[in-house]
Amino acid sequence: HLSFNVGPTLMSWLEQHCASVYDRIREADAENGGAIAQAYNHAILPLANERDVRTQIRWGLADFRHRFGRAARGFWLPETAVNDEVLRILVEEGVGFTILAPGQAVAVRALDDGNGTGTGEYDADGGWIDVSDGTIASGPPHRWFHPDDRDRYLDIVFYDGPISHDLAFGLTGLSSQELVRRVADSARDGTPVVVATDGETFGHHHKYADRALAYAFAYEADAAGVRVLTTAQLVDEVAPTHEVLVRESAWSCIHGVARWRDDCGCSTGGEPGWNQAWRAPLRAALEVLREHAADVFERCGAAVLRDPWVARDAYIDVILQRRTIDEFLDEHRGAEPDDVVALSLLEAQRHAQLMYTSCGWFFSDLAGIETLQVLRYAARLVDLLDEVEEPAPLDRFLDILAAAASNQRDEGDGRAIWYRHVEPTRVDAARVVAHLALVRVLERHDPAATIGPFAVLDHEGATVERGPLVGCGGRVALEHRRTRRRTEHVYAAVHMGGLEVFGVTRAPEPERDEQLFAEVARAVQSGASVSTVLRLLAEGVSPHEFGLESALPDAADQLVASAATQLIDRFATTYEQLYADHRPRLNALVTAGYPLPPELRAPAEFALARRFETEVARAVGDESAESFTAAQEIVREARRMGLQLASPRAAAIMTTSVLAAVERVLDDPGDEARIDAALGLLRLTRDLDLDIDVDRAQELVVDALRRGGEHDGVRRVGDALGIAIAR
């Protein structure tokens, strides 16, 4: 029913991590044509130069075609930010319609008045009517003409402001009944009603608003005689009767597009007294990087690419993996080919686009996660320029950024935020090597074939252990998967116990490397002092030293969590043995009516929960209910002793098991053994007092029923899952 746009970032994540949702979105468009394209990374287009506007639009249209298998007819402008230049380029790129807020229109005039020249003057004699107060008719399409060619145009649909506002920002949103009632009242004269909101409205701003909307479209609208159209259907069925002029504006800022460049007062979040004076220096600092990157791209790209700017627009096919890198390069190589430089320049331009993502300015503070992400894109741009030996004017950039100040006193200015939050997240080849070494000494396994954006091409390494001391060393070749830049490294690291790791890395020196690694291995195995081992490493492999802080962003937490898990396992073994040794005495205390004190209760509950998890994990591979007998006995024992058996891990295991059992039923709904296994698992979750998540299993069964899966086995499983089958 909906017209919708989903950004390429989210769509690519869904494609990789939640393919079923991704496929359903595409199926919805195939059925009703509701999908709309958007600017590639949600940049505010009126603030971009023409070349960047075209790339944003072309990349957005290409991403849309890749995902939906058709050309986009409509285009959602991020934050509905618009001006005449943006509309002109949309027309030239073949876009048919867009959607704006009513307050963005300036004037309208009838298409058939015979006076239309498209000059944009509000002359009463020319038929122009001022609607800058928001009084434009929302719903029916209006036509906007190309300033140089009135045979070229697009249609603009203006949404109903009051209904859209109440749906999105009302204290509780609108119920399905109220939404349809409001629409029906507004449409009594037969004109269409258009409603537009952020997607976050449904389930994020208002919990279960997604369900209210679905019910409104599927049931309430039909009952009230209201027909639900996509925007494309509206544009096809309702011919525009007026042309329109617009002003530079956006739906989320009453000051035009100032929200993304000035302290205009529009913001989300924050505390009383906060300001957004940081916005202007942030944009000015990024402009310094963008201009330098554009100059480098044009100057250096002219040699390695046939036409740098044409290649940039075409690079979206590589990003989407619609073409291989080699196919792309074969078409775009220049007179002095250097594939690594060409790809590095194109990646630099990609990050120059990403660093203008609108949410970097939208919220309340320079140190917010959205703004930090924008700065991290900028940092990657700086790194890529360094790699092609065209360093960015980083000092000038930071001087300008320093004029921006966080509202949080502890965060300081932009320069401090850069060094505190951005620098630590930068990932180069040396950091990937450090991460590889950390994984080897802390988790005792070899690296994956890919680490972050790098492919591990060649790796030779060894690990030696003596007591708590673990050492590793080796040689590794890495290749960046986008730029194809290849680097070689040697590394060595020692885990000294706890979370203390000392490591070093440098470029290979074959004549020294074999002897060095042999000396370090002998030192560890012979029980040499830690200081001796560290001295060997520092003298032999420096200059680049690293510790746990050099793990890839977010991975340090995973390494710490892994160390914590190992410690938990050791505690669990001890507690389980203690419980087994003293179980008769604990039983006797409970039988005598003596309440177990916390010092005894806590380890007993921990030991039983671990045993329970082990038995559940052991049984899930067996489809028969009998395999859970041991787990059931542990539950009975816990109840008998008055112990709480809290086990999130067991609940997670059973959630996965139930989902797998339901999927097996849906694959063959006539197999009674599969049905019995699924029903048995659901009974067991109740018997075991496990609070499992059945949302996904319910969705699959409802979907099967909706698609005609009326088999009795599906209905029985659905009933056990709590679905109102009769309805």
mmCIF file of C-alpha atoms in Angstrom, residues 82 87 96-101 136-137 139-144 154-158 235 240 242 244-246:
data_model
loop_
_atom_site.group_PDB
_atom_site.id
_atom_site.type_symbol
_atom_site.label_atom_id
_atom_site.label_comp_id
_atom_site.label_asym_id
_atom_site.label_seq_id
_atom_site.Cartn_x
_atom_site.Cartn_y
_atom_site.Cartn_z
ATOM 1 C CA VAL A 82 14.732 21.467 -2.517
ATOM 2 C CA LEU A 87 14.488 20.235 -9.452
ATOM 3 C CA GLY A 96 8.900 11.922 -12.921
ATOM 4 C CA PHE A 97 7.724 13.156 -9.536
ATOM 5 C CA THR A 98 8.694 14.121 -6.001
ATOM 6 C CA ILE A 99 6.859 14.905 -2.757
ATOM 7 C CA LEU A 100 7.116 18.152 -0.772
ATOM 8 C CA ALA A 101 5.577 19.836 2.255
ATOM 9 C CA ILE A 136 -1.534 25.152 -1.704
ATOM 10 C CA ALA A 137 -3.995 22.335 -2.431
ATOM 11 C CA GLY A 139 -3.107 15.934 -2.850
ATOM 12 C CA PRO A 140 -3.493 16.734 -6.565
ATOM 13 C CA PRO A 141 -0.153 16.796 -8.442
ATOM 14 C CA HIS A 142 1.290 20.153 -9.534
ATOM 15 C CA ARG A 143 3.688 20.569 -12.446
ATOM 16 C CA TRP A 144 7.139 22.164 -12.261
ATOM 17 C CA LEU A 154 8.183 16.802 -13.242
ATOM 18 C CA ASP A 155 5.138 16.598 -11.015
ATOM 19 C CA ILE A 156 5.171 17.595 -7.350
ATOM 20 C CA VAL A 157 2.735 16.161 -4.839
ATOM 21 C CA PHE A 158 2.241 18.221 -1.675
ATOM 22 C CA VAL A 235 0.292 10.776 -10.572
ATOM 23 C CA PRO A 240 -2.156 18.300 -12.798
ATOM 24 C CA HIS A 242 -1.623 23.948 -12.088
ATOM 25 C CA VAL A 244 3.975 25.537 -9.185
ATOM 26 C CA LEU A 245 7.004 27.475 -7.999
ATOM 27 C CA VAL A 246 8.940 26.463 -4.881
#
